[in-house]
C-alpha positions as a Markdown table, in Angstrom:
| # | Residue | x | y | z |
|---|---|---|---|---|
| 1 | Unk | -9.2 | -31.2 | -12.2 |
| 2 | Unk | -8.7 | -27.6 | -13.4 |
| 3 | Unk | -9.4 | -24.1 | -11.9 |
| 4 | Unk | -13.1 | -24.3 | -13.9 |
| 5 | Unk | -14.6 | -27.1 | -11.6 |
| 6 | Unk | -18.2 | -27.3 | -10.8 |
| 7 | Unk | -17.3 | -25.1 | -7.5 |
| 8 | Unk | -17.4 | -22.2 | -9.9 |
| 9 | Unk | -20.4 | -20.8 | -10.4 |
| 10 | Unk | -21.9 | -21.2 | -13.9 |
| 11 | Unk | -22.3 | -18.3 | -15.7 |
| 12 | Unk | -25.7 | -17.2 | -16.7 |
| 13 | Unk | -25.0 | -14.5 | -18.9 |
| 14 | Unk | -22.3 | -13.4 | -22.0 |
| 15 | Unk | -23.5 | -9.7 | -21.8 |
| 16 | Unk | -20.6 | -7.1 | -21.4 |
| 17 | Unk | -22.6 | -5.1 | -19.8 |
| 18 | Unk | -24.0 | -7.8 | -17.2 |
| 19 | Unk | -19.7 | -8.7 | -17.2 |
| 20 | Unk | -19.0 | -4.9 | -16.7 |
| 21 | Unk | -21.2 | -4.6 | -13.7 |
| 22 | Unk | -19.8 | -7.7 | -11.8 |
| 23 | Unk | -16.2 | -7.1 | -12.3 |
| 24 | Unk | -16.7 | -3.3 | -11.5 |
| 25 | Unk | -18.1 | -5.6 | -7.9 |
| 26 | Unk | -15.2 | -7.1 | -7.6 |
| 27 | Unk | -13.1 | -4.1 | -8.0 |
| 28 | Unk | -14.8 | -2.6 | -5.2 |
| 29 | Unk | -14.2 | -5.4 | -2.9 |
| 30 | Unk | -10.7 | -5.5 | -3.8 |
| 31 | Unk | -10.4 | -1.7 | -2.5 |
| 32 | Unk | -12.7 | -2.4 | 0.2 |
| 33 | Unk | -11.5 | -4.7 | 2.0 |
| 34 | Unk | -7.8 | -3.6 | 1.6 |
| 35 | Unk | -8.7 | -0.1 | 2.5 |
| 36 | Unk | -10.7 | -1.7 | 5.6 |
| 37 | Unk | -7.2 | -3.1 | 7.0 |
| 38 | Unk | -5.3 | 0.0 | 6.4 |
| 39 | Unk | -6.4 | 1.9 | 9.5 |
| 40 | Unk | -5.8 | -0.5 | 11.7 |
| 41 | Unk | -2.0 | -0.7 | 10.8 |
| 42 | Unk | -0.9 | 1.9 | 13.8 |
| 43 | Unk | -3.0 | -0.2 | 16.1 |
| 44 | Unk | -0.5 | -3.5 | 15.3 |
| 45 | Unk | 1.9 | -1.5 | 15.5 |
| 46 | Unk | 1.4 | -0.4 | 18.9 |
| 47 | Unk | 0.4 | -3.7 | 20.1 |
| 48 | Unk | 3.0 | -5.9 | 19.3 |
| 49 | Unk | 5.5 | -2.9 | 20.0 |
| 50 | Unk | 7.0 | -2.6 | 16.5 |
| 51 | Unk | 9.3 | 0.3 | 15.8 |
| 52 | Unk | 9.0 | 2.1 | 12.7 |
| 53 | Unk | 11.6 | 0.1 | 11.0 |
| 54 | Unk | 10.8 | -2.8 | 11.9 |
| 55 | Unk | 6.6 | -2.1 | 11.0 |
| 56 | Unk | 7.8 | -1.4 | 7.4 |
| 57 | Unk | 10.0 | -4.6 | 7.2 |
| 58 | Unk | 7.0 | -6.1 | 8.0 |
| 59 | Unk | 4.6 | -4.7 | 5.4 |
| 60 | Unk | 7.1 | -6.1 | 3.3 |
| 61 | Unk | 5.3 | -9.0 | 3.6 |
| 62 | Unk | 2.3 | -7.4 | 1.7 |
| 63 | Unk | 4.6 | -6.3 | -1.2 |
| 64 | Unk | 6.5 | -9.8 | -1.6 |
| 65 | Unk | 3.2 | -12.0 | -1.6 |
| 66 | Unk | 2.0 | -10.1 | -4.6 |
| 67 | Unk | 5.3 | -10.4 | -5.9 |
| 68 | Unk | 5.5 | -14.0 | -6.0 |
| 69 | Unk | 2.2 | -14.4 | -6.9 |
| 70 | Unk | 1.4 | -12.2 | -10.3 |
| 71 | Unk | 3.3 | -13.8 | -12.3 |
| 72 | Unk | 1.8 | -17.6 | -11.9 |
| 73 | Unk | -0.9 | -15.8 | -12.1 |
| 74 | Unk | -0.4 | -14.6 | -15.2 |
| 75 | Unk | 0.0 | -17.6 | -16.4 |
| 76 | Unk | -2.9 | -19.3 | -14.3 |
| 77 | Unk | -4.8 | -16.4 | -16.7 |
| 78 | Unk | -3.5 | -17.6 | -19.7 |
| 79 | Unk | -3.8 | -21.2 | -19.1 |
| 80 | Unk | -7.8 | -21.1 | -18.0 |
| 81 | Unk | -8.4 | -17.9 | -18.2 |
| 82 | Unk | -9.7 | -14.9 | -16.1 |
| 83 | Unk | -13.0 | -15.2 | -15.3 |
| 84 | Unk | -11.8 | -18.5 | -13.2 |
| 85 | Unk | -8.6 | -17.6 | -11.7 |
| 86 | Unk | -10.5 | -14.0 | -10.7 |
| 87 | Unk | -13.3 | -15.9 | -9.1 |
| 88 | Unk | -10.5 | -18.6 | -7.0 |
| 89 | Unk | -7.7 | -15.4 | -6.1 |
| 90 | Unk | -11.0 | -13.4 | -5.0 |
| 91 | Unk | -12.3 | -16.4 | -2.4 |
| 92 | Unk | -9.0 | -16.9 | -1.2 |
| 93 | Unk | -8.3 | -12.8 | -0.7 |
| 94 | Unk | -11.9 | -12.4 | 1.4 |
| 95 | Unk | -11.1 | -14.2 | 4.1 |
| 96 | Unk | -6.7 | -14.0 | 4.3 |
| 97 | Unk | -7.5 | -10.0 | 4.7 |
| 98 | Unk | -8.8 | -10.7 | 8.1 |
| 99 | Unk | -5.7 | -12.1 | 9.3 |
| 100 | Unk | -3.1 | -9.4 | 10.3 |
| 101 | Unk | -5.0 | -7.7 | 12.6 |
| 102 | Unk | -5.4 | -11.1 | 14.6 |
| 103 | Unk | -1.7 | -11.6 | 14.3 |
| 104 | Unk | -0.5 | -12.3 | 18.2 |
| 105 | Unk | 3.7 | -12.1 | 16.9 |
| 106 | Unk | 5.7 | -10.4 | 14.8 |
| 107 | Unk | 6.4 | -13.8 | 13.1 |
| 108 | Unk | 2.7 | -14.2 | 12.2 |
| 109 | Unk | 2.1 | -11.4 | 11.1 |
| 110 | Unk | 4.5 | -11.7 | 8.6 |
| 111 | Unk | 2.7 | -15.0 | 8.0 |
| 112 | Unk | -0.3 | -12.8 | 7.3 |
| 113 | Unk | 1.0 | -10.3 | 5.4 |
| 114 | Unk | 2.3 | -12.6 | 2.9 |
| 115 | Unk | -0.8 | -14.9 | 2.2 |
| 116 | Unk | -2.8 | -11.5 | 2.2 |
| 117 | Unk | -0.6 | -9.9 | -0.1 |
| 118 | Unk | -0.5 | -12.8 | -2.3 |
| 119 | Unk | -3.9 | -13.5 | -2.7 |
| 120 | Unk | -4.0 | -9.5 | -3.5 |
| 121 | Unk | -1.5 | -9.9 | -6.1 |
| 122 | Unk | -3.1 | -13.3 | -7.7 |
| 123 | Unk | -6.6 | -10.7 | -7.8 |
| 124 | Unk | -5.4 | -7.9 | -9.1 |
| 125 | Unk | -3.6 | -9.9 | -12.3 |
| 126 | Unk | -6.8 | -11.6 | -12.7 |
| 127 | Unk | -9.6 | -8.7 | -12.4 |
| 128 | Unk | -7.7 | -6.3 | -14.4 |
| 129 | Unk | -7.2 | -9.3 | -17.2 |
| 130 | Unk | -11.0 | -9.5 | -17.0 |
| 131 | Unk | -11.5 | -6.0 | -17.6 |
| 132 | Unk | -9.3 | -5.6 | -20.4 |
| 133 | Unk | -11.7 | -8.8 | -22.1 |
| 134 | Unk | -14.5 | -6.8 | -21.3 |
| 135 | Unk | -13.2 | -4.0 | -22.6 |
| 136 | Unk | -12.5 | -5.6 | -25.8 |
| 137 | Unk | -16.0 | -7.1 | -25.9 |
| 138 | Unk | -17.8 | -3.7 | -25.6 |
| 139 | Unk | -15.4 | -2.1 | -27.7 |
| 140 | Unk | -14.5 | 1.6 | -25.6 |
| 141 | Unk | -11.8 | 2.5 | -23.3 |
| 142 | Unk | -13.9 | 1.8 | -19.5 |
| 143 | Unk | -10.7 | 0.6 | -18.1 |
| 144 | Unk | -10.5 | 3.9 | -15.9 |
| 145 | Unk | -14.2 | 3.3 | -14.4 |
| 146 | Unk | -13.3 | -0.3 | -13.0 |
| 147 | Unk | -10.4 | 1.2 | -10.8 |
| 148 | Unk | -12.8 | 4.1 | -10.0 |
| 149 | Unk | -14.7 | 0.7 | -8.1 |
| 150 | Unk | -11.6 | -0.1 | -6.2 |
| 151 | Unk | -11.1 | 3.5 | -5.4 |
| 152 | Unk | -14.7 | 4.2 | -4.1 |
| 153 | Unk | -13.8 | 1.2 | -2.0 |
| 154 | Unk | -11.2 | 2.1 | -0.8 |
| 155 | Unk | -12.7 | 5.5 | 0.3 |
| 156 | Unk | -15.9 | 3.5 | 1.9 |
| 157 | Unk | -13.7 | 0.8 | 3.6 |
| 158 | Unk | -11.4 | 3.9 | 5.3 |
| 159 | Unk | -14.7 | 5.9 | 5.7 |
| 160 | Unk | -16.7 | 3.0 | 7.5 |
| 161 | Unk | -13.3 | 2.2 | 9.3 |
| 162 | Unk | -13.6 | 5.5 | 11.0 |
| 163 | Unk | -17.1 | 5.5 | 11.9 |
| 164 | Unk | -17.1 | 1.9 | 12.9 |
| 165 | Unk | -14.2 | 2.3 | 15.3 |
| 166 | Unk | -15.4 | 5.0 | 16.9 |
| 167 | Unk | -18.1 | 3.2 | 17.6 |
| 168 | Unk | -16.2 | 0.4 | 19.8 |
| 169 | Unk | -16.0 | -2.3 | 17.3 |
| 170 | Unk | -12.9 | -4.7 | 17.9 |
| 171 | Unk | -10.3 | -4.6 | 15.0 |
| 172 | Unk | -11.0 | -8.5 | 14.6 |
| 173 | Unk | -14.7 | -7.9 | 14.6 |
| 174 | Unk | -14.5 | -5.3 | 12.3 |
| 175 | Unk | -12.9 | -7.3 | 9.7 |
| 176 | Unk | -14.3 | -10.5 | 10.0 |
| 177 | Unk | -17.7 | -8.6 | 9.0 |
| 178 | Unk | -15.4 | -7.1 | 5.9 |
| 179 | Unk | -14.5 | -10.2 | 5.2 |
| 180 | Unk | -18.1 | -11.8 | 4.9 |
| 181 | Unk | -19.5 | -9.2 | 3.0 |
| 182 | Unk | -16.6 | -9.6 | -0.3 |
| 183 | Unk | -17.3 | -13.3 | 0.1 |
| 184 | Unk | -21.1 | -12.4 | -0.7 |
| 185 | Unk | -20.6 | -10.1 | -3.3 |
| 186 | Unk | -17.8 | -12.2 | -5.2 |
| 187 | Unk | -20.0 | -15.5 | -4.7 |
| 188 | Unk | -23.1 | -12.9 | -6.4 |
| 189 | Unk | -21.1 | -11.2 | -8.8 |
| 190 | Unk | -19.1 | -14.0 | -10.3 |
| 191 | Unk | -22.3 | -15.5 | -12.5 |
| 192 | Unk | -21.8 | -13.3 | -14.4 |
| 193 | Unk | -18.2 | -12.9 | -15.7 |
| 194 | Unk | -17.3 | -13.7 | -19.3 |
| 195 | Unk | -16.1 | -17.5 | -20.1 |
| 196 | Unk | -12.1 | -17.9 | -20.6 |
| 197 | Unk | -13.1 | -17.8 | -24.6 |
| 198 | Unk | -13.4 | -14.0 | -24.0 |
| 199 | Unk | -9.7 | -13.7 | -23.2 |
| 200 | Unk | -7.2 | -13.6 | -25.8 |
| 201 | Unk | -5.9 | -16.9 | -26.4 |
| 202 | Unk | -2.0 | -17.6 | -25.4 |
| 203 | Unk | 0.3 | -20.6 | -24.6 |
| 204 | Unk | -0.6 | -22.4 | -21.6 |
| 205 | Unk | 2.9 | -21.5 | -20.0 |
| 206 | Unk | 3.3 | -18.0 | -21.4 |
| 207 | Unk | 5.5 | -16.2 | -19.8 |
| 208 | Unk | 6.7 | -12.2 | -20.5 |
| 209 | Unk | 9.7 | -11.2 | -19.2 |
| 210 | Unk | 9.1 | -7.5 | -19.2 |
| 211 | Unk | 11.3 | -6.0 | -21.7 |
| 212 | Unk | 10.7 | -3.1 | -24.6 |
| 213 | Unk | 7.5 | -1.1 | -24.3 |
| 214 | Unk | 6.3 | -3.7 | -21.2 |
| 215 | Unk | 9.8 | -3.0 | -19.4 |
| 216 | Unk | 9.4 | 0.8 | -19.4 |
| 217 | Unk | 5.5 | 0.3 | -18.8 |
| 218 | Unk | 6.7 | -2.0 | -15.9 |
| 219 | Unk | 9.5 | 1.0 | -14.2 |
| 220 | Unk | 6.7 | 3.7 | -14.4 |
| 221 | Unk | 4.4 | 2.0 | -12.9 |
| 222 | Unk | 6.6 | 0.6 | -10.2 |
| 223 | Unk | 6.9 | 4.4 | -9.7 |
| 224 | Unk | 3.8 | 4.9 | -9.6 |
| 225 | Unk | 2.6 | 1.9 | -6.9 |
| 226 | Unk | 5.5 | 3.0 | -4.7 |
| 227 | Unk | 3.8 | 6.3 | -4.0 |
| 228 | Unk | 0.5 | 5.2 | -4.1 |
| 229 | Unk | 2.0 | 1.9 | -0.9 |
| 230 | Unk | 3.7 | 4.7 | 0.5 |
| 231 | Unk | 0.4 | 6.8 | 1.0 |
| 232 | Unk | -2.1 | 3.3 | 2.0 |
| 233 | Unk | 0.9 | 2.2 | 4.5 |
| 234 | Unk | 2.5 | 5.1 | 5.6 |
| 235 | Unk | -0.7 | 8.1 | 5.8 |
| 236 | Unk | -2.3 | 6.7 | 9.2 |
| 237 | Unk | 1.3 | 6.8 | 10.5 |
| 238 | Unk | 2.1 | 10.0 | 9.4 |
| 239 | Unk | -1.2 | 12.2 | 10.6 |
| 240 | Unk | -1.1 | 10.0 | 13.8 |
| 241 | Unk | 2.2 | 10.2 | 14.8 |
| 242 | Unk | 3.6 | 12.9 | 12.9 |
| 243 | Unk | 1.5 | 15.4 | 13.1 |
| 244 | Unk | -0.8 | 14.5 | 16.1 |
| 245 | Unk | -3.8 | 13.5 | 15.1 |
| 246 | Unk | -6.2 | 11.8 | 16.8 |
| 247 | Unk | -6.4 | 8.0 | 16.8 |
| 248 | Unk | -10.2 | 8.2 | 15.4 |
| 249 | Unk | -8.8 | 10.3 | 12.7 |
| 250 | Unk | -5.8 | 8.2 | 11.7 |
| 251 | Unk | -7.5 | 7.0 | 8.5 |
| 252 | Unk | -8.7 | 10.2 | 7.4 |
| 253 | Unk | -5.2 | 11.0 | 4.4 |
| 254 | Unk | -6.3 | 7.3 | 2.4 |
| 255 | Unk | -9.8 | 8.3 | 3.3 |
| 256 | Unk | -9.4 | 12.1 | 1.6 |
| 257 | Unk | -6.9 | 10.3 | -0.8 |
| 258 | Unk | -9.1 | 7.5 | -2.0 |
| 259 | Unk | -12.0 | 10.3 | -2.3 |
| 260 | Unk | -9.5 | 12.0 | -4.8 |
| 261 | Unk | -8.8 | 9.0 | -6.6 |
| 262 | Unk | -12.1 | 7.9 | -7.4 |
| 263 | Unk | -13.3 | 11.6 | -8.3 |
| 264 | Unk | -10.5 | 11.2 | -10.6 |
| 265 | Unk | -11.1 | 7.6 | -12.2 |
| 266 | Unk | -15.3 | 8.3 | -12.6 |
| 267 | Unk | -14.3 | 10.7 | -15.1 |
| 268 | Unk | -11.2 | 9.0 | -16.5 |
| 269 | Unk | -12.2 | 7.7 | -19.6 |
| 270 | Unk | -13.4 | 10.8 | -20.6 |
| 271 | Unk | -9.8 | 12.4 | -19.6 |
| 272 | Unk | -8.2 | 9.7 | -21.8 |
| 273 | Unk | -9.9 | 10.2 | -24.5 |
| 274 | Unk | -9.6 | 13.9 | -24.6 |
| 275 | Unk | -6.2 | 14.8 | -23.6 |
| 276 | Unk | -4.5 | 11.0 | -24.8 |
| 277 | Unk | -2.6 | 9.3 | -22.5 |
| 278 | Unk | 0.7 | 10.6 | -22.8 |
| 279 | Unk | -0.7 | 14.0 | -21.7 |
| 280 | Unk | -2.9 | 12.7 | -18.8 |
| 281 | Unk | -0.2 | 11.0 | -17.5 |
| 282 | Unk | 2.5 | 14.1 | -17.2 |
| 283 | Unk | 0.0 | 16.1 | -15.6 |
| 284 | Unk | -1.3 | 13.8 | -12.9 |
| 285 | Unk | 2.3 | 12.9 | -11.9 |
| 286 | Unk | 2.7 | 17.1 | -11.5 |
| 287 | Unk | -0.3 | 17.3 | -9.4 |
| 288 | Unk | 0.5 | 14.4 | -7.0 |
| 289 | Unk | 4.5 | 16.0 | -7.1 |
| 290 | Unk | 3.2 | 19.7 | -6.0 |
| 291 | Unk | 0.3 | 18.3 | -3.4 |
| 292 | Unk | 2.8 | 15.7 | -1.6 |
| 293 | Unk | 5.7 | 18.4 | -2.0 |
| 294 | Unk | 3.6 | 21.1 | -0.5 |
| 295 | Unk | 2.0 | 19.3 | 2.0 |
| 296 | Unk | 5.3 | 18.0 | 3.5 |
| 297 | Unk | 6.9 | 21.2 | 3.7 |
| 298 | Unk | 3.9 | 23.3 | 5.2 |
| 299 | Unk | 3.1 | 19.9 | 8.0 |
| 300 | Unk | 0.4 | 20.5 | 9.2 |
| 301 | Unk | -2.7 | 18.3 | 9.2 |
| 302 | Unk | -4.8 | 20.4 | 6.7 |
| 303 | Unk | -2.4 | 20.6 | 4.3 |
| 304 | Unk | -1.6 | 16.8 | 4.6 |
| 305 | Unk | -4.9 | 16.2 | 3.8 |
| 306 | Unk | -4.9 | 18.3 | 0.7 |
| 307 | Unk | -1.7 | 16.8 | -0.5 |
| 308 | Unk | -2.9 | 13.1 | -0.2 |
| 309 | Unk | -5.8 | 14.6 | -2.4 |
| 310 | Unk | -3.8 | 15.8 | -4.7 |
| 311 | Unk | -1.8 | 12.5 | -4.8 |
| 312 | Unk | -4.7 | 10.2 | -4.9 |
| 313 | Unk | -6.2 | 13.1 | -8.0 |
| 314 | Unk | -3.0 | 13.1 | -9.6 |
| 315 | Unk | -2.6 | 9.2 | -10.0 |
| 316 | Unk | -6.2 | 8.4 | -10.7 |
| 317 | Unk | -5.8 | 7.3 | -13.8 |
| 318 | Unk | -2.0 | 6.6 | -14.5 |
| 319 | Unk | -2.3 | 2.6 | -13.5 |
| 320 | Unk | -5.4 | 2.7 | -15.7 |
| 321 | Unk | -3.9 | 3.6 | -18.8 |
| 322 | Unk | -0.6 | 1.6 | -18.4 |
| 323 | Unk | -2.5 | -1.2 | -17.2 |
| 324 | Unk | -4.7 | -1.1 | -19.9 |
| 325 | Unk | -1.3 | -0.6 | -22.9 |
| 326 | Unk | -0.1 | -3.5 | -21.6 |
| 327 | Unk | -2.9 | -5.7 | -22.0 |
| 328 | Unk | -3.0 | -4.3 | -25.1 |
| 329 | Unk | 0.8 | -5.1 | -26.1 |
| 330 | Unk | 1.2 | -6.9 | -29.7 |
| 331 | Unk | 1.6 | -10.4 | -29.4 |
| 332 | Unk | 1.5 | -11.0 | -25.6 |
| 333 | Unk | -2.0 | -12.3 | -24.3 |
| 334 | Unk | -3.4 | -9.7 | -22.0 |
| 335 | Unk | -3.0 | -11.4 | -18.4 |
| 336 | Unk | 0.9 | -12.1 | -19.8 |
| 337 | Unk | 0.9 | -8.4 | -20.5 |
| 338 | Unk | -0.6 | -6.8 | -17.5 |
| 339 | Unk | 1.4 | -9.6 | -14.8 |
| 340 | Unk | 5.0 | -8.5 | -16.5 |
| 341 | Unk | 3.9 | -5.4 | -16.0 |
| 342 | Unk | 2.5 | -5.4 | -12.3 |
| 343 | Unk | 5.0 | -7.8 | -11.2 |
| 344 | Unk | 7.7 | -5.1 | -11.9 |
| 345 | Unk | 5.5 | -2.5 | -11.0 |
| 346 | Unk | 4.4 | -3.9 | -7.7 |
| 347 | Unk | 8.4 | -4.1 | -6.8 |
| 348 | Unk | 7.6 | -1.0 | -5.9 |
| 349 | Unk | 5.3 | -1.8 | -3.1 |
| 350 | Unk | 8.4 | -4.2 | -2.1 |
| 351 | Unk | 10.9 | -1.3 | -2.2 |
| 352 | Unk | 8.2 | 1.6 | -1.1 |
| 353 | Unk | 7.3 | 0.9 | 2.2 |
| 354 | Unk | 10.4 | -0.3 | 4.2 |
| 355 | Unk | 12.3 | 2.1 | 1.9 |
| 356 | Unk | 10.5 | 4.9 | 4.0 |
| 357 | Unk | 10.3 | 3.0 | 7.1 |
| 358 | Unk | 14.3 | 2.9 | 7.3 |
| 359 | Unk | 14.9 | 6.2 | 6.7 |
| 360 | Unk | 12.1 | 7.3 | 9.1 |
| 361 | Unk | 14.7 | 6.3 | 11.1 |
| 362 | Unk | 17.7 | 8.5 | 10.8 |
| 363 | Unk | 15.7 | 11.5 | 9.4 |
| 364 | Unk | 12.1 | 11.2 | 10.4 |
| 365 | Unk | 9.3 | 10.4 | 8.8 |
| 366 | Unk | 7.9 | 13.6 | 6.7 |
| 367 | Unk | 11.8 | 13.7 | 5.2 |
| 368 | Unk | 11.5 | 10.1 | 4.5 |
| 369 | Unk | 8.6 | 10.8 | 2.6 |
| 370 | Unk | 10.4 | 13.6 | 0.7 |
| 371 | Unk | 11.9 | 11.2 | -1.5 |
| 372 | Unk | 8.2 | 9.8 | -3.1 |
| 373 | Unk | 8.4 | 13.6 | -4.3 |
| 374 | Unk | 11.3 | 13.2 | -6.3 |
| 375 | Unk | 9.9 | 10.0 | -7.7 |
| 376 | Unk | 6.9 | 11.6 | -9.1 |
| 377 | Unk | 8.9 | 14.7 | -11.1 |
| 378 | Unk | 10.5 | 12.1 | -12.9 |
| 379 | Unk | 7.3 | 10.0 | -13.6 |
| 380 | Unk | 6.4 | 13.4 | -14.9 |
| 381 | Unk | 9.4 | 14.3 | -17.1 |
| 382 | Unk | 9.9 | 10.8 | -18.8 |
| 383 | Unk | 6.7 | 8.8 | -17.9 |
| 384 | Unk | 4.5 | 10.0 | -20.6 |
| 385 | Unk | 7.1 | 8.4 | -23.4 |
| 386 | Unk | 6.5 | 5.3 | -22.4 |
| 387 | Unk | 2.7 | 5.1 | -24.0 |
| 388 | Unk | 3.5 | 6.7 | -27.4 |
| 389 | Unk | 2.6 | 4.2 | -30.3 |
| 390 | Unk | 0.3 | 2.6 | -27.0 |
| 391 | Unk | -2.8 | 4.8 | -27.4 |
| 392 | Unk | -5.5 | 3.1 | -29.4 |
């Protein structure tokens, strides 16, 4: 019995383009439904009565899931390939994201946490992997318009959070009904993946420890993902409690942010290919540096707003390209690649968010925050080395 059993839908179609329109689905359902949950984060936290501190312990939980998880997924990827493992991580991701918000302890919501950030972790190995095949089949760089999906999710599962709330819907109700509507679209889209002969082939048990060009990929992304957990965990949080805000407002900063992000991504491939990717990286790590910097220092809910925009613009298209050189790294199949890479990477949604949390503690949070800033310069000074003799 493997992961291709006859619950997986057969596909009915070996067109990259037909493939490039159902894992672009995916993608959005990934951002969606993660982007859906994010809102609701103050509202646990006030429930169950969690002190900063301890919240961020908690969304640890998220962090160490996918950590656990992307590398047997990688793996899982290389053994029977992405178009499988994307469909099984992406039925078991619908319906764990519903959890959390049900959670009725602290225990079990870490419970929740974890599953939900493992099944996460196990999709995000597996759809990037698919894109980079389907890249490969059509021959361009497009990886930049998939995550442009997962960022226009994530802008209409924060938008529709807002408006839905507002409305009087329950937190369980309102993500139960997220829940359903990535099953549908992943039991739609799916059809029409490529087969695992797409991918490029690889041992069974492959395995890359990140080291060389995959090690520094792997240090700039986890840069990277610790600003962009810090802003999905911590932005509700901030604008709420920080500055004010009102409740109905809370997930406006990932809302404005994912907006940014996806303005940035739908045009990404173009930006690659014009400036390179050594360039494009240095000065989207600037931008996100000066909004965040700025924004913290003037606090004030305007200008937080402008600076998760300029965050969100500024890291558009970084994952992208790195994700995208290491599933093109000589040698190493690409879900080997792109799994050493996230998995270090994603250590810094581990570190991120109860990083902040802690020292919201002592200092407050908009201090705490300060740090992400300092993060980003160096992303900026050093990150763009990483790529050269990538690009192609």
């Amino acid at each position: 019995m493997t992961l291709s059993s006859p619950a997986l839908p057969t596909p009915v179609a070996l067109e990259p383009r037909s493939a490039r329109i159902a894992i672009s689905a995916i993608f959005f359902i990934n951002g969606f439904a993660f982007a859906s949950w994010v809102p609701h984060i103050p509202t646990v936290q006030a429930r169950l009565g969690l002190s900063t501190a301890v919240l961020g312990l908690a969304l640890l939980g998220v962090a160490l899931g996918a950590l656990v998880a992307m590398p047997l997924t990688g793996m899982l990827v290389a053994r029977w390939g992405s178009r499988a493992v994307t469909f099984a991580s992406s039925l078991l991701f619908c319906p764990l994201v519903a959890l959390p918000v049900q959670a009725p302890s602290l225990p079990l919501l870490g419970v929740a946490l974890v599953s939900f950030g493992a099944a996460n972790g196990a999709m995000d190995v597996a759809m990037n992997a698919h894109a980079v095949a389907v890249e490969r089949q059509l021959g361009k760089t497009v990886m930049s318009s998939f995550h442009a999906l997962f960022s226009l999710g994530g802008l209409m599962g924060a938008g529709s959070s807002i408006l839905l709330l507002s409305w009087g819907l329950t937190p369980a109700a309102h993500m139960m009904g997220a829940a359903l509507l990535g099953l549908g679209v992943v039991l739609g889209a799916s059809r029409f993946l490529l087969p695992a002969s797409a991918d490029e082939g690889g041992s069974a048990h492959s395995f890359a420890l990140p080291r060389g060009p995959l090690l520094l990929m792997g240090l700039i992304t986890f840069l990277v993902l610790m600003v962009e957990g810090a802003v999905a965990d911590w932005s509700a949080v901030y604008l709420r409690q920080s500055l004010g805000t009102e409740v109905g407002l809370a997930g406006a900063g990932y809302a404005v942010f994912s907006l940014a992000m996806t303005a940035g991504r739908l045009t990404g491939d173009r930006l690659v290919s014009g400036f390179g990717p050594e360039k494009l990286l240095r000065l989207g790590a600037l931008l996100a540096c000066g909004g965040l910097g700025g924004a913290l220092l003037l606090h004030h809910p305007v200008a937080a707003l402008i600076g998760f925009g300029c965050v969100g613009l500024g890291l558009s298209n970084l994952i992208p390209v790195l994700f995208s050189a290491a599933g093109r790294t000589p040698g190493v199949p690409s879900g080997v690649g792109i799994a050493a890479v996230s998995t270090t990477g994603y250590g810094g949604f581990l570190v991120g968010p109860p990083l902040i949390g802690l020292m919201a503690g002592p200092v407050g949070l908009p201090a705490s925050l300060g740090i992400l800033v300092a993060f980003l310069a160096l992303v900026a000074a050093s990150g763009s080395r990483v790529l050269r003799g990538q690009a192609g």
